[in-house]
């Protein structure tokens, strides 16, 4: 796993190693403190990867780093998505390159209605699902389309955040704790949606505290601990490995 | 000692030593040298340093701790000045009643304005305070100085006239502000070789008061009250749901800082018995904001440094005229001399505002924490610490 | 330095004067011209240049070797046209630079504040531009002297000309800057014109900070008044005059009379700011470069040669004040302020551009002819903006020291300081 | 009646100046979240664009005319503007006469460039910094700009007169039998301001641009996550605000002669206008501008000043206090904008 | 008569009836859970209880006194503390300072002017604050800038602050959202322990049924602003309507 893939070969490389998103030796800092320490992992096209770990393990930081946000700052390493070097991009470019992040605090934009929040996502190319299609997926949002986004209930906000990501034509969906604060029925709904999305060929990285649930959905799993990768393998493997679960996930 | 932690105590001691030795420290250049222009150790400027230091320390108690940006603090300074001169006019030139009254009056005035303006926060609060101060200014400048009811003497400024009552004045006392007979103007000049140093009564009185104010400010910063003020700045919502009423805290901070401003105003009148209305104008309120940010808002010593820097520029840089420049660069060949002078000239003398503007920009751009951050960086360089280590310790130390 | 019995007694072979002028703020251009005049005066005192008005001055004690043999040096400061800043700047000149005389300024508030300070500190103050009656009225000080004229004198000089040109049956509408200077000037002009038969319809106070006067001008249109008097100076005056002209006041007829605008206190620097609008407008001024007397000519020549344009009244006043101070020291034989005061009190002189002049002992106000001027219709150059309509003789503008407009003050004793 | 209409016109006139400055200010202040104390300086620079243009048009060559003398008695140097010698005296004179309207064309690119440079070079580093820092840095910038202008143009006002055709007064009330004579240029100014205001509104309302910028102000990070290059839009926004300020300045020249501190004179007032209108609300800023303008005009009437002495000096602040105490977020303020 | 009595509370937002005739009685010294679909009005109800929102109609009594019309800080001083759905802490301050503020508020009331005297010399305050941090496993983060903690830690800090106030009624809005399994379990244990050690009533909103069923003694199900059922956990689990509208199939399995 720790052999640097040869990115320079472009397409060629994709044929030899089917990684769709590759993170290679990434380090990231908040100001002066070192959070993400030399992380490498691959995600294959169309799969769901569960990114797990305790509170403060660095999951959110890793997702933010991949989405090329300023904070944390990536200081070392490479990130490739479908032959594009994300590590050379700013976050809006990464977004145009196909990254869709649903942040953990949902980041619904104040002052904008539900519909405006969705419209905003369709300003920059490439555009994904139509707004009507999204309303079909989440009828609740359709009912509330004229309401200011931030006054939605927690669960509604989560739906809006996911819908907003899908409103763009994304290649990879980064989900930071999407089930948090959702009623169990809705969690079931979203899980179904994620399966639908997977069928559409969208690759997903899922960060989730409910590890069992995530692992049941995921194809593969990467476990982080204090900013480093401690496990990279199939989801089944984790489910079957009590020791691993005990040590890093406490389940 | 004095209820202070070691760190704060040493800061207080350093400040005390610096203020007491200021007449020496500020006059580093021999009187006859070309650099004498940069000497700042004369009574008026030294007095301004400490008085505006008091003003800025007080402002920082409000702004630095609670984050409420008052854009009308000069009103309290002005009210304090007027109160003090009125005491001179009625009672006589002893500064004590004047200074006390200026604290009381400005405190009451701050209470009145605070109760109203603190109903709003953020920019709305700033504009409310600005509006009150501008109204006070307009009243003082013209409305309250009409011949029938002359409270402020308008544009000229309130001053003492020979026919004022001065009930407690006697012939044995100086005809100028004094502290029990000790004239504020009294200055002892000491000549040491090529150097000259001035020790002025007014300065030392103000300096002692400033040290008291500084000490009080440290105590406030480190007190539970100070903690509550920082809580106001951080998250008022959480504060309210933690059972704390933020309004009396902010009001108390507002009144305390208004009293500091009033005290500063009183002292201005005490060392120079004329109270002008421009002291209340928005530019004066803006000045204390600039001093505080320039020095480092929320830090203890920053506002004093900021006040010092601005007053230094206003008083020293503005006096460098062309002939002074010729004096300095006279050693250069003629053509070069003229060239250098044309280059420097726009920035000094009447161009001092330009230099000040440039300094404001440079400081905020490169030293986001103000001059204090500059000091810290130099200190860090000095100690040769790695940035990462410093950052970690910075988070664990209580905020300065 | 405190042994000699007075503040800042000059040591060694130099003497330091303090030039305290507005270098920033709205009067910065006046201040700059004042400073030019001071530099010129220093040159002349030190025997450099062509000597300017030193050659025409009736008192011939100055020899061009500095003052009493001491070379004149100077320091400058910025008043910012704020009392506090002006006092701080003057104090630093006195406390730090050892200035024995302070001069300059371009506003009455500042002049009064600095004059009070000089009285307390024990140095001489030779004021620059200050036109309020109070400077030598209720705020007069023994250590302070004013060469410039004042509101009363403007009124006394202007009123007869106004009556002669516009008739005695006029209704005047005053707009007045709402601070001490504006009030005293308005009071003076109203009194002088009313004495000749005019009526004052209205006096409206305008804030100093005002920049747009349209809402003050509009009511004039329907007020029945046929003269508008603008008791404004500086930026205020430029804007109020511009606005008045915009509103068509100059073309207006009221009851068959041509509507007129009057600006009682004029200066050329302001006239330049007001541009076209100033044409034909009457006002008064302390001095103008087009005067043909020998002294004025000499001054214009030496100033114009050095700087390339003619001096303003501000420059003239400041130049004269410096010479007068130097002359008084020389005549007294001492820099001691009390000696200087004695030498200046009641001093009569000529040859400084205003004709025979008296520094009156009672209030330290200068008495001299006053110029009534009019904005020139066809200027030949960018400096040729005002023409002198009349030189009002000194006798006509004199008043008793206890005149009610000047009452209440107390000159006090001269203070030599330490 | 005539008097009332006149004062309303005066109020509209003042109000359009306030509204125009406040509009630019609030674009930056309410949408980009930057407290721009240099906005007044942009207004001033606009006015000096027109001063500069008229200086350029008046660039002259000198010929010595021995028949006339200058103030020192030397032969007079007579100046003829190049424009007059190139285009003939009449066309040249017309061009010079129309220098203020021409300055609009001249000022737009200049102001856009100034806005661009200012935003890229300075302001963009301050989006995330506390308001206090923004105040300090933009105030510093304002001083610098102001001092530079003073250095080159002096401290006294410089006239920039309106073209002859547009100066003078228009008689408005003729048909109604009223006596309302009002300066033409001031009417032009009112019209121009309304045009600019509606233009700005239309741009922000009928394009998604406004929404994006508002969103970017509320949460930059998230907007970028949606693939939008918010920096570029902020720059455009800033340039736009600078251009509006500049045009307001150009057009204001003939009303009051420009001087180097005209920006500072307006600055505080325009902040009050913006806040009274409500942070983040463009209609609020415009409404407050006109409201305060009209109130100020009426407070200056003799009737008002004799009833309450000094009311003309404090009216704006008094109204500001009353509005802010009765309506927590100004007339039309948005929740959560700059409340902490 | 419960310690908290909510009667006929209605709250509309524009056209939306967020709360419709809510009646709720929470018995003293019990753990009462409020569950329901997203947007059911649970947080809105909590907002009414702490004075953040004023209901259109109805009454809310705490220990015999009305809370309506009181300021949030007054309500808190009556003994009601709340943990928010998104963590509300003093981000600019350190963890320890956050705790001390809560302790001061508990000891000194809504306002006290102790402007001189070091806060660190207040031994009882420092001691309580430290105890509380320890019980929440935050002692290592004592001097950390609280804004730069991970969200799970922020939430634990907020709970610690509320507990430090020794409230009589503790309102928890999804306290374990975003917490890892192990911390969730710790929190459950902690709440149980607190429940044992002192007299405290807890009202908890949670979507994590594991937490709800481990703690709650009674459960109210809210749907579309109206209480659907109120019963014991066992009954709720089996309630068909609740299963359909809220729990879904997976929870029943779990
Ligand atoms: N803005 C920040 N500044 C400094 N440090 C931060 C910041 N945000 C997070 N950290 C630190 O980075 C580490 C990793 O945080 P991160 O949010 O990535 O963890 P996480 O795995 O997502 O945890 P959680 O499950 O609690 O959300 C934590 O120790 C946290 O304290
Ligand atoms: N300020 C508001 N303005 C308008 N509607 C609001 C406001 N606050 C809440 N709502 C609406 O009221 C309903 C109830 O919201 P509430 O936050 O109470 O739900 P909840 O039960 O807490 O849901 P969740 O479990 O998802 O947090 C939601 O539909 C929400 O959109
Ligand atoms: C400069 C002066 C001639 C006028 C000025 N306004 C004054 O106060 O006197
Ligand atoms: Mg996280
Ligand atoms: Mg909720």
CSV table of C-alpha atoms in Angstrom, one decimal, chain B residues 54-55 57-63 65-66 68 70 72-73 75-77 79-80 100-118 125 129 213 216 220 225 229 246-264, chain E residues 111 113 115:
chain,number,residue,atom,x,y,z
B,54,UNK,CA,-5.4,56.3,30.7
B,55,UNK,CA,-8.0,57.0,28.1
B,57,UNK,CA,-6.7,51.7,28.9
B,58,UNK,CA,-10.2,52.5,29.9
B,59,UNK,CA,-11.5,52.2,26.4
B,60,UNK,CA,-9.9,48.8,26.2
B,61,UNK,CA,-11.8,47.6,29.2
B,62,UNK,CA,-14.9,48.0,27.2
B,63,UNK,CA,-13.7,47.2,23.7
B,65,UNK,CA,-13.0,42.6,26.9
B,66,UNK,CA,-16.6,42.9,25.7
B,68,UNK,CA,-18.5,46.5,22.2
B,70,UNK,CA,-17.9,52.5,21.2
B,72,UNK,CA,-18.3,58.0,21.0
B,73,UNK,CA,-15.9,57.7,23.9
B,75,UNK,CA,-17.8,62.6,24.8
B,76,UNK,CA,-16.8,61.3,28.2
B,77,UNK,CA,-13.4,62.8,27.8
B,79,UNK,CA,-17.4,66.0,29.8
B,80,UNK,CA,-14.6,65.3,32.2
B,100,UNK,CA,-12.9,64.0,41.2
B,101,UNK,CA,-15.8,65.7,39.7
B,102,UNK,CA,-14.8,64.8,36.2
B,103,UNK,CA,-14.8,61.1,37.2
B,104,UNK,CA,-18.2,61.4,38.8
B,105,UNK,CA,-19.8,63.4,36.1
B,106,UNK,CA,-18.5,61.3,33.3
B,107,UNK,CA,-19.5,58.2,35.2
B,108,UNK,CA,-23.1,59.5,35.4
B,109,UNK,CA,-23.1,60.6,31.8
B,110,UNK,CA,-21.8,57.1,30.8
B,111,UNK,CA,-24.5,55.5,32.9
B,112,UNK,CA,-27.2,57.5,31.1
B,113,UNK,CA,-25.8,56.8,27.6
B,114,UNK,CA,-25.0,53.2,28.4
B,115,UNK,CA,-28.4,52.4,29.6
B,116,UNK,CA,-29.8,53.5,26.2
B,117,UNK,CA,-27.1,52.4,23.8
B,118,UNK,CA,-26.4,49.0,25.3
B,125,UNK,CA,-24.3,50.0,19.2
B,129,UNK,CA,-22.7,55.9,20.7
B,213,UNK,CA,-5.4,53.0,36.5
B,216,UNK,CA,-6.8,48.5,38.4
B,220,UNK,CA,-10.2,43.8,36.3
B,225,UNK,CA,-15.8,40.3,36.3
B,229,UNK,CA,-16.8,40.5,30.1
B,246,UNK,CA,-25.1,40.3,30.3
B,247,UNK,CA,-26.5,43.8,30.4
B,248,UNK,CA,-25.3,44.8,33.9
B,249,UNK,CA,-21.9,43.5,33.0
B,250,UNK,CA,-21.6,45.5,29.8
B,251,UNK,CA,-23.1,48.5,31.5
B,252,UNK,CA,-20.6,48.3,34.3
B,253,UNK,CA,-17.8,48.0,31.8
B,254,UNK,CA,-19.2,50.9,29.9
B,255,UNK,CA,-19.4,53.1,33.0
B,256,UNK,CA,-15.9,52.1,34.2
B,257,UNK,CA,-14.4,53.0,30.8
B,258,UNK,CA,-16.4,56.2,30.7
B,259,UNK,CA,-15.0,57.1,34.0
B,260,UNK,CA,-11.5,56.4,32.8
B,261,UNK,CA,-12.2,58.7,29.9
B,262,UNK,CA,-13.6,61.3,32.2
B,263,UNK,CA,-10.5,61.1,34.4
B,264,UNK,CA,-8.3,61.5,31.3
E,111,UNK,CA,-24.8,39.5,38.1
E,113,UNK,CA,-19.6,43.0,40.5
E,115,UNK,CA,-14.2,43.4,39.6
